[in-house]
PDB file of C-alpha atoms in Angstrom:
ATOM      1  CA  LEU G  87     353.830 125.458  16.657  1.00 94.00           C
ATOM      2  CA  THR G  88     351.263 127.605  18.229  1.00 98.00           C
ATOM      3  CA  SER G  89     353.980 130.730  18.648  1.00 98.00           C
ATOM      4  CA  LEU G  90     356.000 132.341  16.186  1.00 98.00           C
ATOM      5  CA  ASP G  91     358.268 135.522  16.488  1.00 98.00           C
ATOM      6  CA  LEU G  92     359.259 136.703  13.404  1.00 98.00           C
ATOM      7  CA  ASN G  93     360.083 140.824  14.410  1.00 98.00           C
ATOM      8  CA  LYS G  94     362.765 142.464  12.906  1.00 98.00           C
ATOM      9  CA  ASN G  95     363.422 140.347   9.801  1.00 98.00           C
ATOM     10  CA  ASN G  96     362.753 142.517   7.086  1.00 98.00           C
ATOM     11  CA  LEU G  97     360.429 140.178   6.017  1.00 98.00           C
ATOM     12  CA  LYS G  98     358.519 141.575   2.705  1.00 98.00           C
ATOM     13  CA  GLU G  99     356.186 138.843   1.990  1.00 98.00           C
ATOM     14  CA  ILE G 100     354.738 135.779   4.539  1.00 98.00           C
ATOM     15  CA  ASP G 101     352.862 133.699   1.962  1.00 97.00           C
ATOM     16  CA  PHE G 102     355.252 130.961   4.132  1.00 97.00           C
ATOM     17  CA  LEU G 103     352.705 131.280   7.040  1.00 97.00           C
ATOM     18  CA  LYS G 104     349.486 130.391   4.830  1.00 94.00           C
ATOM     19  CA  ASN G 105     349.664 127.032   6.515  1.00 96.00           C
ATOM     20  CA  LEU G 106     350.387 127.182  10.029  1.00 97.00           C
ATOM     21  CA  THR G 107     346.787 127.370  10.791  1.00 96.00           C
ATOM     22  CA  PHE G 108     347.512 125.823  14.512  1.00 97.00           C
ATOM     23  CA  LEU G 109     349.166 129.526  15.154  1.00 98.00           C
ATOM     24  CA  ARG G 110     347.462 131.454  18.490  1.00 98.00           C
ATOM     25  CA  LYS G 111     350.347 133.906  18.582  1.00 98.00           C
ATOM     26  CA  LEU G 112     352.270 135.648  15.679  1.00 98.00           C
ATOM     27  CA  SER G 113     354.588 138.171  16.085  1.00 98.00           C
ATOM     28  CA  LEU G 114     355.276 140.158  13.098  1.00 98.00           C
ATOM     29  CA  SER G 115     356.665 144.033  13.754  1.00 98.00           C
ATOM     30  CA  GLN G 116     359.371 146.067  12.323  1.00 98.00           C
ATOM     31  CA  ASN G 117     358.843 144.288   9.175  1.00 98.00           C
ATOM     32  CA  LEU G 118     358.417 145.348   5.337  1.00 98.00           C
ATOM     33  CA  LEU G 119     354.810 144.096   5.001  1.00 98.00           C
ATOM     34  CA  THR G 120     352.826 145.511   2.615  1.00 98.00           C
ATOM     35  CA  ASN G 121     350.255 142.441   2.244  1.00 97.00           C
ATOM     36  CA  ILE G 122     349.132 140.172   4.905  1.00 98.00           C
ATOM     37  CA  TYR G 123     346.716 138.021   3.055  1.00 97.00           C
ATOM     38  CA  PRO G 124     348.472 134.808   3.960  1.00 96.00           C
ATOM     39  CA  ILE G 125     347.205 135.346   7.266  1.00 97.00           C
ATOM     40  CA  LYS G 126     343.787 135.412   6.561  1.00 96.00           C
ATOM     41  CA  ASN G 127     343.704 131.533   6.900  1.00 94.00           C
ATOM     42  CA  LEU G 128     345.151 131.418  10.200  1.00 97.00           C
ATOM     43  CA  GLU G 129     341.952 130.918  11.967  1.00 96.00           C
ATOM     44  CA  ASN G 130     343.240 130.665  15.531  1.00 98.00           C
ATOM     45  CA  LEU G 131     345.211 133.296  16.161  1.00 98.00           C
ATOM     46  CA  GLU G 132     344.501 134.978  19.420  1.00 98.00           C
ATOM     47  CA  PHE G 133     347.314 137.533  19.268  1.00 98.00           C
ATOM     48  CA  LEU G 134     348.609 139.552  16.541  1.00 98.00           C
ATOM     49  CA  ASN G 135     351.423 142.190  16.285  1.00 98.00           C
ATOM     50  CA  LEU G 136     351.731 143.859  13.260  1.00 98.00           C
ATOM     51  CA  TYR G 137     353.516 147.122  14.514  1.00 98.00           C
ATOM     52  CA  GLY G 138     356.002 149.250  12.420  1.00 98.00           C
ATOM     53  CA  ASN G 139     355.152 147.541   8.851  1.00 98.00           C
ATOM     54  CA  LYS G 140     353.964 149.450   5.782  1.00 98.00           C
ATOM     55  CA  LEU G 141     350.315 148.263   5.704  1.00 98.00           C
ATOM     56  CA  THR G 142     347.678 150.264   4.448  1.00 97.00           C
ATOM     57  CA  ASN G 143     344.503 147.448   4.276  1.00 96.00           C
ATOM     58  CA  VAL G 144     344.024 145.251   7.142  1.00 97.00           C
ATOM     59  CA  SER G 145     340.619 143.201   5.392  1.00 96.00           C
ATOM     60  CA  ALA G 146     342.397 140.124   5.607  1.00 96.00           C
ATOM     61  CA  LEU G 147     341.825 140.102   9.345  1.00 97.00           C
ATOM     62  CA  TYR G 148     338.310 140.695   9.261  1.00 96.00           C
ATOM     63  CA  ASP G 149     337.413 137.255   9.565  1.00 94.00           C
ATOM     64  CA  LEU G 150     339.537 136.126  12.152  1.00 98.00           C
ATOM     65  CA  LYS G 151     337.021 135.484  15.023  1.00 97.00           C
ATOM     66  CA  LYS G 152     339.544 133.994  17.529  1.00 98.00           C
ATOM     67  CA  LEU G 153     341.837 137.738  17.566  1.00 98.00           C
ATOM     68  CA  LYS G 154     341.573 139.075  20.982  1.00 98.00           C
ATOM     69  CA  THR G 155     344.875 141.215  20.680  1.00 98.00           C
ATOM     70  CA  LEU G 156     345.790 143.013  17.672  1.00 98.00           C
ATOM     71  CA  ILE G 157     348.584 145.629  17.286  1.00 98.00           C
ATOM     72  CA  LEU G 158     348.958 147.824  14.260  1.00 98.00           C
ATOM     73  CA  ARG G 159     350.669 150.809  15.524  1.00 98.00           C
ATOM     74  CA  GLU G 160     353.242 152.838  12.987  1.00 98.00           C
ATOM     75  CA  ASN G 161     351.304 151.497   9.891  1.00 98.00           C
ATOM     76  CA  PRO G 162     350.474 154.266   7.422  1.00 97.00           C
ATOM     77  CA  LEU G 163     346.744 152.999   7.402  1.00 96.00           C
ATOM     78  CA  PRO G 164     344.339 155.540   6.184  1.00 90.00           C
ATOM     79  CA  PHE G 165     342.102 155.311   9.396  1.00 75.00           C
TER      80      PHE G 165
END
């Protein structure tokens, strides 16, 4: 599994993703996410869509070295 689209699923947690380390594309837009810490383990991610969630912190993404596209619009981030 290298691509996963979970848009508009009212997800509040994503712990089930933490072992999907082969994912390259992940779309989680328009959910209810406040914590994305499980994404920290997805070291092969190149594309990540987090549009329209409830995120206030994205520090879990800092070590994703292969990430080329990141969409964070419509989140209450402090910057």
